mmCIF file of C-alpha atoms (C1' of nucleotides) in Angstrom:
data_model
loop_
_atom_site.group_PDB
_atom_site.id
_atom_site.type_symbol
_atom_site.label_atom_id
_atom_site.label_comp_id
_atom_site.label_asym_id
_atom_site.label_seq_id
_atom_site.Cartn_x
_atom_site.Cartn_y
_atom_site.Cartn_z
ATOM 1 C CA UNK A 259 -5.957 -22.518 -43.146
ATOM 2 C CA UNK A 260 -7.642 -19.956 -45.610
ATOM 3 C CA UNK A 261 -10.382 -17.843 -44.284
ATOM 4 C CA UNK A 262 -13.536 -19.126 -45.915
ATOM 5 C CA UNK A 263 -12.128 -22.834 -43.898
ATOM 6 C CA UNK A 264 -11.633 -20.805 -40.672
ATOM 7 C CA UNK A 265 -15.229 -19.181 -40.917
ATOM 8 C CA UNK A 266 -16.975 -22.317 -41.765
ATOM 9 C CA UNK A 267 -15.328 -24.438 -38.795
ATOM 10 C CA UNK A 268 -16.194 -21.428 -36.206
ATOM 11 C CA UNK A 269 -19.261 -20.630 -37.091
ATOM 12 C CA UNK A 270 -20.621 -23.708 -35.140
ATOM 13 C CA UNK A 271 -20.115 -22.451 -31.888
ATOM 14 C CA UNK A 272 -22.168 -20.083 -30.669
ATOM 15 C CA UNK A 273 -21.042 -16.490 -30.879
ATOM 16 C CA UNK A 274 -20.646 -15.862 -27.109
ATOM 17 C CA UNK A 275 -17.895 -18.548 -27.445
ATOM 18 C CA UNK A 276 -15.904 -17.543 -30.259
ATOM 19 C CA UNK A 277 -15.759 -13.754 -29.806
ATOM 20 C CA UNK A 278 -12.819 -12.196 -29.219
ATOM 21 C CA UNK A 279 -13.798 -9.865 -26.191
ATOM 22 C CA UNK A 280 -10.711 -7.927 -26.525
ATOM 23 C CA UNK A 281 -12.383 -6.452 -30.357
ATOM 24 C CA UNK A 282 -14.955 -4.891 -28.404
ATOM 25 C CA UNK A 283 -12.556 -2.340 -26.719
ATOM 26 C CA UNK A 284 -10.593 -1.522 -30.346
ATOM 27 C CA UNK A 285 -13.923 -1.375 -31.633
ATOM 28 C CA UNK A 286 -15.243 1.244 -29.912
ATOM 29 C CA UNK A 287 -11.829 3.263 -29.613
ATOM 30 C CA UNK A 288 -12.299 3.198 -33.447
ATOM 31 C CA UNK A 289 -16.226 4.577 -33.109
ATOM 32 C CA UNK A 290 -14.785 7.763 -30.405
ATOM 33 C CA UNK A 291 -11.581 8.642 -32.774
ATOM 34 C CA UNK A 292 -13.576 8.058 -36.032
ATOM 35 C CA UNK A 293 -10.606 7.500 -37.516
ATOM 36 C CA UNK A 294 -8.208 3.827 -37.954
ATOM 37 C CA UNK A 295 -5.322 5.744 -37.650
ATOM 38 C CA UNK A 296 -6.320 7.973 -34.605
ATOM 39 C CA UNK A 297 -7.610 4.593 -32.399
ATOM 40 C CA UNK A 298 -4.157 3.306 -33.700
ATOM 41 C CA UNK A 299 -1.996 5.416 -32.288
ATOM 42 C CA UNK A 300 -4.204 5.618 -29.005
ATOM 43 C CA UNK A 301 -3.807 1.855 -28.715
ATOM 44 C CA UNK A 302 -0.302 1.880 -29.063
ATOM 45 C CA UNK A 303 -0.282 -0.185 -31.827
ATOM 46 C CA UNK A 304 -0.214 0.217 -35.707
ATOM 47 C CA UNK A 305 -2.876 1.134 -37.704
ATOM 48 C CA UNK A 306 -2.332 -1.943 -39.857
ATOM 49 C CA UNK A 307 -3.388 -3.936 -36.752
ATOM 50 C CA UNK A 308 -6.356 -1.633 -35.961
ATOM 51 C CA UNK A 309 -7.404 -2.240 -39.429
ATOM 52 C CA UNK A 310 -7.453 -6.043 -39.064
ATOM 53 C CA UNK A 311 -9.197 -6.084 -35.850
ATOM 54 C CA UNK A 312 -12.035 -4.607 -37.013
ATOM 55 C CA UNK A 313 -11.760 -6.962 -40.213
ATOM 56 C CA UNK A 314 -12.149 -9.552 -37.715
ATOM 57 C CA UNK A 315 -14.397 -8.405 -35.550
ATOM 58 C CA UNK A 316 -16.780 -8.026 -38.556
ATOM 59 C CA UNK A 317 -15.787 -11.562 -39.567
ATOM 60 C CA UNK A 318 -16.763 -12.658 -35.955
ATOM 61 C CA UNK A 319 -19.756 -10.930 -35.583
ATOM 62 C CA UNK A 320 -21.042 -11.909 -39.323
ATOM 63 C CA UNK A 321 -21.983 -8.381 -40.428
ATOM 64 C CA UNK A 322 -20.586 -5.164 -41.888
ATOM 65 C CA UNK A 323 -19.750 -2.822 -38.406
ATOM 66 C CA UNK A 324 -18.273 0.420 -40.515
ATOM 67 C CA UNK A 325 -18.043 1.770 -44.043
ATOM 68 C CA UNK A 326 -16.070 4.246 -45.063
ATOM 69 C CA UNK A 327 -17.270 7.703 -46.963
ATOM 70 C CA UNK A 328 -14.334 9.104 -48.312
ATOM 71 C CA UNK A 329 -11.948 9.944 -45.509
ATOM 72 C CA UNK A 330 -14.196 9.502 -42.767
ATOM 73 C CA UNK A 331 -15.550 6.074 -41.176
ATOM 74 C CA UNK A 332 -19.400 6.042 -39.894
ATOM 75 C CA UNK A 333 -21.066 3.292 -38.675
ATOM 76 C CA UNK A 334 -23.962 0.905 -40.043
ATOM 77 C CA UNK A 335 -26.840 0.637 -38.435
ATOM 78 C CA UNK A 336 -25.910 -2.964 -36.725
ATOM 79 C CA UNK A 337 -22.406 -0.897 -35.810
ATOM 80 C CA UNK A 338 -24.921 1.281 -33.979
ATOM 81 C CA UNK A 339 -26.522 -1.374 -32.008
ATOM 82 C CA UNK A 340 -22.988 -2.947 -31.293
ATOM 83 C CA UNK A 341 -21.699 -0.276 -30.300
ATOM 84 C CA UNK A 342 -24.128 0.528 -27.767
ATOM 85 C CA UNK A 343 -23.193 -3.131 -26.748
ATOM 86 C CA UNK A 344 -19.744 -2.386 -26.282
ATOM 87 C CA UNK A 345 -20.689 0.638 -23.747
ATOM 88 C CA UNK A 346 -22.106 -1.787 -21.568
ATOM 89 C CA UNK A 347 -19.808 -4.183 -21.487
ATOM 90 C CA UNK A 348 -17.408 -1.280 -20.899
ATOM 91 C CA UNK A 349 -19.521 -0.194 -18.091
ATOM 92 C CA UNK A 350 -19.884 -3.717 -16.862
ATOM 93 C CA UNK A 351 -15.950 -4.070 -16.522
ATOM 94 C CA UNK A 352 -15.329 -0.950 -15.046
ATOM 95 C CA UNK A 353 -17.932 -2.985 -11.822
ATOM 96 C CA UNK A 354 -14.851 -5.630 -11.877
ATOM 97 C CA UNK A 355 -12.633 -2.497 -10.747
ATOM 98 C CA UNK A 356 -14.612 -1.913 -7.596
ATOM 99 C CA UNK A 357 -15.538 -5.348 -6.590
ATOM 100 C CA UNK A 358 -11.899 -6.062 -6.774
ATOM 101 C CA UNK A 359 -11.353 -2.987 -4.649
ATOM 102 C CA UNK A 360 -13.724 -3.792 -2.061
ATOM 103 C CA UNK A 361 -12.005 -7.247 -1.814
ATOM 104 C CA UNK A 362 -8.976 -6.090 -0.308
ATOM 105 C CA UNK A 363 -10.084 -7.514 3.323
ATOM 106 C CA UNK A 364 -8.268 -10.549 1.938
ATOM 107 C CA UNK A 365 -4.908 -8.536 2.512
ATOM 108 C CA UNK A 366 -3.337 -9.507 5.675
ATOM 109 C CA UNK A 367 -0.128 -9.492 7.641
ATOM 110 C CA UNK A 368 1.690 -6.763 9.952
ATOM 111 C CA UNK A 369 2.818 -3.867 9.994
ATOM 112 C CA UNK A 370 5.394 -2.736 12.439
ATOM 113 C CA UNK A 371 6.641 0.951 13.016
ATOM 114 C CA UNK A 372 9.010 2.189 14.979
ATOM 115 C CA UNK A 373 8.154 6.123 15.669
ATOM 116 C CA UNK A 374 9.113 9.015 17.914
ATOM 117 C CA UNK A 375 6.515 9.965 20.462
ATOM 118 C CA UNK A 376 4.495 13.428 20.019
ATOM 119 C CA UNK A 377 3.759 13.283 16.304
ATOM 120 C CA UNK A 378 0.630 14.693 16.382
ATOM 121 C CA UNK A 379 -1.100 14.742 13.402
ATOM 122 C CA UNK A 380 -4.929 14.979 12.397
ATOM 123 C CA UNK A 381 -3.990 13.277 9.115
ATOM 124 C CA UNK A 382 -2.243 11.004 10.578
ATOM 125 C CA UNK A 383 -5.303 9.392 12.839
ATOM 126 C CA UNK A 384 -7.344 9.906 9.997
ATOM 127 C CA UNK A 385 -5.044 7.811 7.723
ATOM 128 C CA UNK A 386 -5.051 4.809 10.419
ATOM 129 C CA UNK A 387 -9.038 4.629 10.779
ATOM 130 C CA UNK A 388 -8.939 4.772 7.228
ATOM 131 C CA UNK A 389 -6.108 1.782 6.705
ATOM 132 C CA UNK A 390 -8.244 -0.576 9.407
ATOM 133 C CA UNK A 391 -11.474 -0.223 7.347
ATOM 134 C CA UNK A 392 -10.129 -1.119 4.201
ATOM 135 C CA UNK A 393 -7.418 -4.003 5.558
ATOM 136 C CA UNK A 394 -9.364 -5.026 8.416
ATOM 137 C CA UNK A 395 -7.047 -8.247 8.655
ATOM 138 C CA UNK A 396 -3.435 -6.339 9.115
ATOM 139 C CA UNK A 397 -2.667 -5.698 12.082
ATOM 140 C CA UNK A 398 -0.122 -3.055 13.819
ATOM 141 C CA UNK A 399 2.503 -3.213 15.965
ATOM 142 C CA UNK A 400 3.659 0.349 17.192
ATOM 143 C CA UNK A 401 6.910 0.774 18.942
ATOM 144 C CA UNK A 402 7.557 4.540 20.642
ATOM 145 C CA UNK A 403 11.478 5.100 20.449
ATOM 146 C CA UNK A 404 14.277 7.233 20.384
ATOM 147 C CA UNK A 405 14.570 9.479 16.711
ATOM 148 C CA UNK A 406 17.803 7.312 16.427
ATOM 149 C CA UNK A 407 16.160 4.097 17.459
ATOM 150 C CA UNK A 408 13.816 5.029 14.437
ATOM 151 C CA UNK A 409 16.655 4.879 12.132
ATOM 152 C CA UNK A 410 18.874 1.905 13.384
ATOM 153 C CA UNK A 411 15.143 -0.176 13.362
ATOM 154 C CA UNK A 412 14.594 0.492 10.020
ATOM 155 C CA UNK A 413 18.282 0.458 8.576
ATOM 156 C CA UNK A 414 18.340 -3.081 10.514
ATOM 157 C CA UNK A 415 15.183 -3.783 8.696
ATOM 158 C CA UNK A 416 13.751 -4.696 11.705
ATOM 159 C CA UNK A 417 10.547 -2.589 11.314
ATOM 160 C CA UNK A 418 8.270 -1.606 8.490
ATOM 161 C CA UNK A 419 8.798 1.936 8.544
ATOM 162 C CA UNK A 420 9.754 4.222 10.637
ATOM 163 C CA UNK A 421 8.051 7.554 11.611
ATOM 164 C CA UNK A 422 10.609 9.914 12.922
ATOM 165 C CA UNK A 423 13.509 12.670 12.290
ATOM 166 C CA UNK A 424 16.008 12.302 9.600
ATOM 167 C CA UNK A 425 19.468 13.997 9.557
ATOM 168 C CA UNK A 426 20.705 13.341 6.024
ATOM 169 C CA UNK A 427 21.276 10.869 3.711
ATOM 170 C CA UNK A 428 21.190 7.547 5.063
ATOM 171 C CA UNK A 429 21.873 4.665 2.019
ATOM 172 C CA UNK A 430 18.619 2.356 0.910
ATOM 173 C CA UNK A 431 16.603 4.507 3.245
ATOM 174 C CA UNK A 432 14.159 6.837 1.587
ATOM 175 C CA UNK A 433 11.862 8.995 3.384
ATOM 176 C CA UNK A 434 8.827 11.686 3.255
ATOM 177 C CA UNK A 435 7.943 14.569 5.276
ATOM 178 C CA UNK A 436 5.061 14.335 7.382
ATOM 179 C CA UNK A 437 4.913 17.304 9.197
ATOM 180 C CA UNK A 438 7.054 20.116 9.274
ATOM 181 C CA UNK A 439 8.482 21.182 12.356
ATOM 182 C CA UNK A 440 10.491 24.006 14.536
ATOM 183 C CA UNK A 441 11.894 23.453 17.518
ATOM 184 C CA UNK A 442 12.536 26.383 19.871
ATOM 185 C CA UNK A 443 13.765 26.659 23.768
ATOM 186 C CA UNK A 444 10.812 27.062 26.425
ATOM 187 C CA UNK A 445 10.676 27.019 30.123
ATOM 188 C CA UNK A 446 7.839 26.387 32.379
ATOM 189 C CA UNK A 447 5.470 29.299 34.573
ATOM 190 C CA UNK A 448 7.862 27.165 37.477
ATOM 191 C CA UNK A 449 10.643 28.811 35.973
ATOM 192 C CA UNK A 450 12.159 32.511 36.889
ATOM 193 C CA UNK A 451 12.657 32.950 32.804
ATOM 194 C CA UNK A 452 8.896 32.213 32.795
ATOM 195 C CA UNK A 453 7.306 35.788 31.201
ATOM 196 C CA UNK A 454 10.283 37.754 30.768
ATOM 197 C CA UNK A 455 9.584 39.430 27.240
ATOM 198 C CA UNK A 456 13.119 41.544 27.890
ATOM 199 C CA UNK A 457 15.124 38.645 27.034
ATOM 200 C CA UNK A 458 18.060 38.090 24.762
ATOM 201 C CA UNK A 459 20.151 34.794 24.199
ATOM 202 C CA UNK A 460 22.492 35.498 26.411
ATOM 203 C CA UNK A 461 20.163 35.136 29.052
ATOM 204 C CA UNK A 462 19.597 32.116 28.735
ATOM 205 C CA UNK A 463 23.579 30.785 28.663
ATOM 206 C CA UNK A 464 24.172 29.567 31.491
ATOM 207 C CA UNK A 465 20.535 28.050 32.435
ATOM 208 C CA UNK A 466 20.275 24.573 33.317
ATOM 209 C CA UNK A 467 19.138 22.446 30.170
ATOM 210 C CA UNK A 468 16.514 19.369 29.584
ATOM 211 C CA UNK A 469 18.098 17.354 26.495
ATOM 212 C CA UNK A 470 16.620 14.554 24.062
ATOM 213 C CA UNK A 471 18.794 11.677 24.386
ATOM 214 C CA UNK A 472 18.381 11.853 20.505
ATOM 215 C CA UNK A 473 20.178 14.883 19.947
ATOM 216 C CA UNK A 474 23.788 13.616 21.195
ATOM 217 C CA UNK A 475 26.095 14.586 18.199
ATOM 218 C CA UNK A 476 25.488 12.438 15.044
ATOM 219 C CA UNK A 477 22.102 11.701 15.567
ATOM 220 C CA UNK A 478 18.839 13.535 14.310
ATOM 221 C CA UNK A 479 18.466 16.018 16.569
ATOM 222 C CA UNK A 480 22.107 16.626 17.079
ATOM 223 C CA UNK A 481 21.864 20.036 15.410
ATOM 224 C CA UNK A 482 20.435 21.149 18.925
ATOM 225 C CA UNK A 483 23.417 20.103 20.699
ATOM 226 C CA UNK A 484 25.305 21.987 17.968
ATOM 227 C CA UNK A 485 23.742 24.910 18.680
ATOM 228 C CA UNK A 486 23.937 24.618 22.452
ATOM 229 C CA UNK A 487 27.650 24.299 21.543
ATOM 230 C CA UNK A 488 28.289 26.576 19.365
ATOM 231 C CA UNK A 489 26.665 29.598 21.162
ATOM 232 C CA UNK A 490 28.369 29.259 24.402
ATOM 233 C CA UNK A 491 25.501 27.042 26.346
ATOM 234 C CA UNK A 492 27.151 26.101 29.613
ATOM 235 C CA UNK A 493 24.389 25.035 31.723
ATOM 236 C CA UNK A 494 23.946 21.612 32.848
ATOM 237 C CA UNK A 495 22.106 18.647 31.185
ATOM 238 C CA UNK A 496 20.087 18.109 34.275
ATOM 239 C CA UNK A 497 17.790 15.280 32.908
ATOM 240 C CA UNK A 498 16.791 13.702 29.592
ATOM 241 C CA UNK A 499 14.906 11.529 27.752
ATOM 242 C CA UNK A 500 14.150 10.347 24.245
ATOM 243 C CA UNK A 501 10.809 11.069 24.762
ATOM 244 C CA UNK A 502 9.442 14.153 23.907
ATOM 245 C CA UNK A 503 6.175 14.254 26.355
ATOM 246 C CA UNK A 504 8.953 13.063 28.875
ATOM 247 C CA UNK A 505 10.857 16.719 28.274
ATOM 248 C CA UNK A 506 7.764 18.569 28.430
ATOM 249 C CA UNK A 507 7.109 17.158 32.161
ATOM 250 C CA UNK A 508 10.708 17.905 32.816
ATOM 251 C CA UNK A 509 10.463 21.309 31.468
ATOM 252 C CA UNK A 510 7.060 21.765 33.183
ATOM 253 C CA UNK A 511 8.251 20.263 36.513
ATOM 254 C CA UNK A 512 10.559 23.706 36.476
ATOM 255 C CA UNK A 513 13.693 21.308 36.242
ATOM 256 C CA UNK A 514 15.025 23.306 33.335
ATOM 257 C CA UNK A 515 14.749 25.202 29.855
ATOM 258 C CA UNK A 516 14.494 22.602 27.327
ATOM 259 C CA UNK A 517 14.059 22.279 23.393
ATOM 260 C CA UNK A 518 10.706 21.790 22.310
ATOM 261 C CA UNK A 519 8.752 21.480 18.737
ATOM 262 C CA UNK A 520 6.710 24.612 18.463
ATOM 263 C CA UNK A 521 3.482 22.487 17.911
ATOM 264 C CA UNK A 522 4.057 20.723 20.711
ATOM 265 C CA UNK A 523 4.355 23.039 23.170
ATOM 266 C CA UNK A 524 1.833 25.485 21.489
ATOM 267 C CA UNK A 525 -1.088 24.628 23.781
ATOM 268 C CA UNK A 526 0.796 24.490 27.243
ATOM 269 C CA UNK A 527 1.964 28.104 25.954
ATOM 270 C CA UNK A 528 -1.824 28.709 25.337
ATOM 271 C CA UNK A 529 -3.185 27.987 28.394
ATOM 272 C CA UNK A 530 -0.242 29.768 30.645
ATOM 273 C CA UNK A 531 2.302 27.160 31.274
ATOM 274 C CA UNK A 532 4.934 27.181 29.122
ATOM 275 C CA UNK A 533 6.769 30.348 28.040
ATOM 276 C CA UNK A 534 8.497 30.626 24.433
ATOM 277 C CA UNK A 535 12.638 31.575 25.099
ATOM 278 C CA UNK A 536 15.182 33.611 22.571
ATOM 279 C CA UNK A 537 15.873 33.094 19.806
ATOM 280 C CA UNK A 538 12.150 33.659 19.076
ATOM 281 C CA UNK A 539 12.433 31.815 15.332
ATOM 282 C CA UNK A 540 13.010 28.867 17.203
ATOM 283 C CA UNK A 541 16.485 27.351 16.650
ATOM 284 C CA UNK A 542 16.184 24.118 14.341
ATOM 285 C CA UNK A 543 13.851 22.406 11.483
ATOM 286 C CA UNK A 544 13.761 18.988 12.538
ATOM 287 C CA UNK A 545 10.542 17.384 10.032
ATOM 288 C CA UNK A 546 8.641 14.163 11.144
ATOM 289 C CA UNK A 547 9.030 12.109 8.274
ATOM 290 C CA UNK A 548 8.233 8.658 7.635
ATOM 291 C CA UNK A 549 11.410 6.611 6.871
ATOM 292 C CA UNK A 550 11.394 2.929 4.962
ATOM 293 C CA UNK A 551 14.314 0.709 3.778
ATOM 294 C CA UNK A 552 14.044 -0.010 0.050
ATOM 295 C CA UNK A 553 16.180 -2.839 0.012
ATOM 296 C CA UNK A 554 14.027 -4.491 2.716
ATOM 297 C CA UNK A 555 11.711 -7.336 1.444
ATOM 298 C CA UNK A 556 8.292 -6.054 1.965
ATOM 299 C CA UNK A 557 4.943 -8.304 2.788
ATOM 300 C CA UNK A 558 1.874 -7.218 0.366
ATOM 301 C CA UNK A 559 0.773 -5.483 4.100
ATOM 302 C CA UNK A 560 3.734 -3.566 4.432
ATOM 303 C CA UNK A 561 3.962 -1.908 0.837
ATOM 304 C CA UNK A 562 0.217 -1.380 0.791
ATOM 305 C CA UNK A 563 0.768 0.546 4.004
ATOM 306 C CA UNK A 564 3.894 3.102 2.757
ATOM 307 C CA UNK A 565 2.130 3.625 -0.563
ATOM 308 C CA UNK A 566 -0.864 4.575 1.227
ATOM 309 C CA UNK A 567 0.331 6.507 3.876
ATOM 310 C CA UNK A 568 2.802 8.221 1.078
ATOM 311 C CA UNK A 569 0.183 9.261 -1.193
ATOM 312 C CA UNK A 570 -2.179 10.617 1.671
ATOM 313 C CA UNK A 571 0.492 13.257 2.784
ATOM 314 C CA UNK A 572 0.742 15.310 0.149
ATOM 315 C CA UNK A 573 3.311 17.922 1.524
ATOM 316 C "C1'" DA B 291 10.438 -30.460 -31.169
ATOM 317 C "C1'" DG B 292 7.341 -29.293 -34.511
ATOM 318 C "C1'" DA B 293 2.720 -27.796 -35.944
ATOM 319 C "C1'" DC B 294 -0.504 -24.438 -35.492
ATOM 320 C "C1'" DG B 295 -2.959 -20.139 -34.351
ATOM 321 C "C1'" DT B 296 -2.769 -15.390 -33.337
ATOM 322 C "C1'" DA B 297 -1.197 -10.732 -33.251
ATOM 323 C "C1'" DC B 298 1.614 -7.684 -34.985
ATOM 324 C "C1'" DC B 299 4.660 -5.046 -38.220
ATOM 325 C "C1'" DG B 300 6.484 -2.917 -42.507
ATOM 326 C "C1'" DA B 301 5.877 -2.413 -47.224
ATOM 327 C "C1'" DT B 302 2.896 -1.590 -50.620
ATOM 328 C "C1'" DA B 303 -1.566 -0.996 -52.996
ATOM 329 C "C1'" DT B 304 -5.799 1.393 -53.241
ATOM 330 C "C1'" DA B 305 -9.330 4.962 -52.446
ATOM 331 C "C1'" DT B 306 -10.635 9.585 -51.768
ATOM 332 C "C1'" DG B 307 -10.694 14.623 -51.420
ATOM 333 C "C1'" DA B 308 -8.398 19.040 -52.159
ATOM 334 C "C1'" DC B 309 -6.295 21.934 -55.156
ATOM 335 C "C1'" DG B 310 -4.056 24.149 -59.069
ATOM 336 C "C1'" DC C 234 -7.254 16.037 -65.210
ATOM 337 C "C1'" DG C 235 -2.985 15.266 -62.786
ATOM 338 C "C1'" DT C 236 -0.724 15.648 -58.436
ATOM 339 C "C1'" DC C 237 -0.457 15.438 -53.653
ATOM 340 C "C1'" DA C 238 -1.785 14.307 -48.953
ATOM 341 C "C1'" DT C 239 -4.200 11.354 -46.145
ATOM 342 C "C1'" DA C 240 -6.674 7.227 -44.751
ATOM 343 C "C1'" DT C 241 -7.429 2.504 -45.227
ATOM 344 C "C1'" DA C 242 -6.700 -2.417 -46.896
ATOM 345 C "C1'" DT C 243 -3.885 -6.238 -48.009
ATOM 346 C "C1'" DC C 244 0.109 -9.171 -48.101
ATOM 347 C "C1'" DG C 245 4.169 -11.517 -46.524
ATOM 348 C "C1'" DG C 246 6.997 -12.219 -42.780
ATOM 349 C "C1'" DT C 247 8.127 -12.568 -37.740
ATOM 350 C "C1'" DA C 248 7.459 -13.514 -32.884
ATOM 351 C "C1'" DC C 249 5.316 -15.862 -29.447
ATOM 352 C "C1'" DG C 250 2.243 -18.940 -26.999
ATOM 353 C "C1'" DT C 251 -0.227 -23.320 -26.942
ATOM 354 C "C1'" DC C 252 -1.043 -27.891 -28.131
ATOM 355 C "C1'" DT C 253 0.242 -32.576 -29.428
#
DNA sequence: AGACGTACCGATATATGACG
DNA sequence: CGTCATATATCGGTACGTCT
């Protein structure tokens, strides 16, 4: 069909209905870059194909939109008024943006996580209040566990992610650090170690010891048993648990020294009841991070909930 | 499956300004 | 005025999606 027959047969709708809405946005790429070329290479495309859009967006509109002086393009005065068109129907799509963001109530589903207890973390509250007022309609399902039962949950795929510690590389799990951490040895104001400033490891050898059922060797806290180990420790595990609140009782109760992360135990040390033991670096990093299995099939719920809780920790 | 419409590309033609 | 660089327009061909 030539172009005089395509003009005739189009012009009978009404120009609402035959516009190409899509000319609008090269058109007015074209009016910022005052060049063919320049809105080209912006679009991606060639300048060839700039050059006919505008040919037909003139054709479609029924008027002359630019002329050309010399090298440089200007527009005519109905290109003026068009353009000013254009910048509110840019505007007017841009709304589509946030209504379509404030529609995301319609996500639902749930999220399970499988975390340590004690990660305390300001962000971290502020993150969930956050998630519930956007995706009012996904629910969470929060299981406290073991730093190993972290991993196994979300190797096994049987959890969404996993906030926890992380040893090394464990395959199709990925994972980003949440909070930093130190652990260090402390004993309670029960304790006869309790505000010695005189001490040196040694003292502390042969002291009965509070353990995290997590750090038995090949597991993420197993570094603490290592050092135990390789420093001579040969006090007895007197109690444990997996749960960290669980060791600060112990600890507290007077039962023993036991490992602790420093943020942890920072207020108790504060307010008198918990006293800081050699080596006074602490002993081990052992980072909260949160843990996911990429090879796990993921609900909308579920990826909306890593991605967002991965971009708001930026560490 | 074939006709048709659309968008795009590369090649080439054309227009213009700068400069010697 | 001729040459060169740059910008734009046009043409023919291709790819792809939609319609019948």
């Amino acid at each position: 069909m030539k172009r005089e027959e395509i003009s005739s047969s189009t012009t009978r709708r009404p120009l609402y209905e035959r516009l190409d809405w899509n000319l609008f946005r090269v058109f007015s790429v074209i009016v910022h870059e005052e060049s063919i070329t320049k809105a080209a290479t912006r679009l991606c495309v060639t300048q060839s194909a700039v050059s006919q859009s505008l040919r037909r967006f003139e054709e479609q509109i029924g008027c002359k939109l630019m002329v050309r002086n010399g090298n440089n393009l200007s527009l005519t005065s109905v290109g003026e008024k068009i353009y000013n068109i254009s910048m509110s129907i840019y505007e007017e799509v841009r709304k589509i943006e946030e209504a379509t963001e404030n529609n995301v109530i319609s996500v639902t589903g749930r999220v399970k996580i499988s975390m340590i207890s004690g990660f305390r973390s300001h962000d971290y509250d502020t993150f969930l209040g956050d998630f519930h007022r956007k995706y009012p309609n996904v629910s969470l399902d929060i299981e406290i566990c073991s730093a190993s039962e972290v991993i196994m949950a979300t190797i096994q795929k049987r959890s969404s992610l996993g906030i926890g510690l992380i040893k090394s590389g464990y395959k199709n799990i990925e994972y980003k650090i949440l909070l930093p951490q130190r652990y260090a040895f402390y004993c309670s104001s029960r304790h006869r170690l309790f505000g010695r400033t005189d001490l040196v490891i040694e003292d502390i050898l042969r002291e009965d010891f509070v353990a995290f059922t997590a750090d038995q060797i090949g597991f993420p806290l197993s570094s603490i048993a290592f050092f135990r180990d390789s420093r001579g420790f040969t006090g007895r595990i007197v109690a444990s648990s997996p749960n960290v609140y669980e060791i600060k009782r112990l600890i507290n109760a007077g039962i023993g020294i036991g490992c602790l992360p420093d943020h942890i135990a920072q207020f108790d040390v504060d307010s008198g009841n918990l006293w800081k033991l050699p080596p006074n670096e602490g002993i081990v990093d052992a980072n909260i991070v949160m843990l996911w299995n990429n090879k796990a099939q993921k609900s909308s719920a579920e990826q909306i909930f890593i991605e967002e809780l991965k971009r708001s920790f930026v560490t």
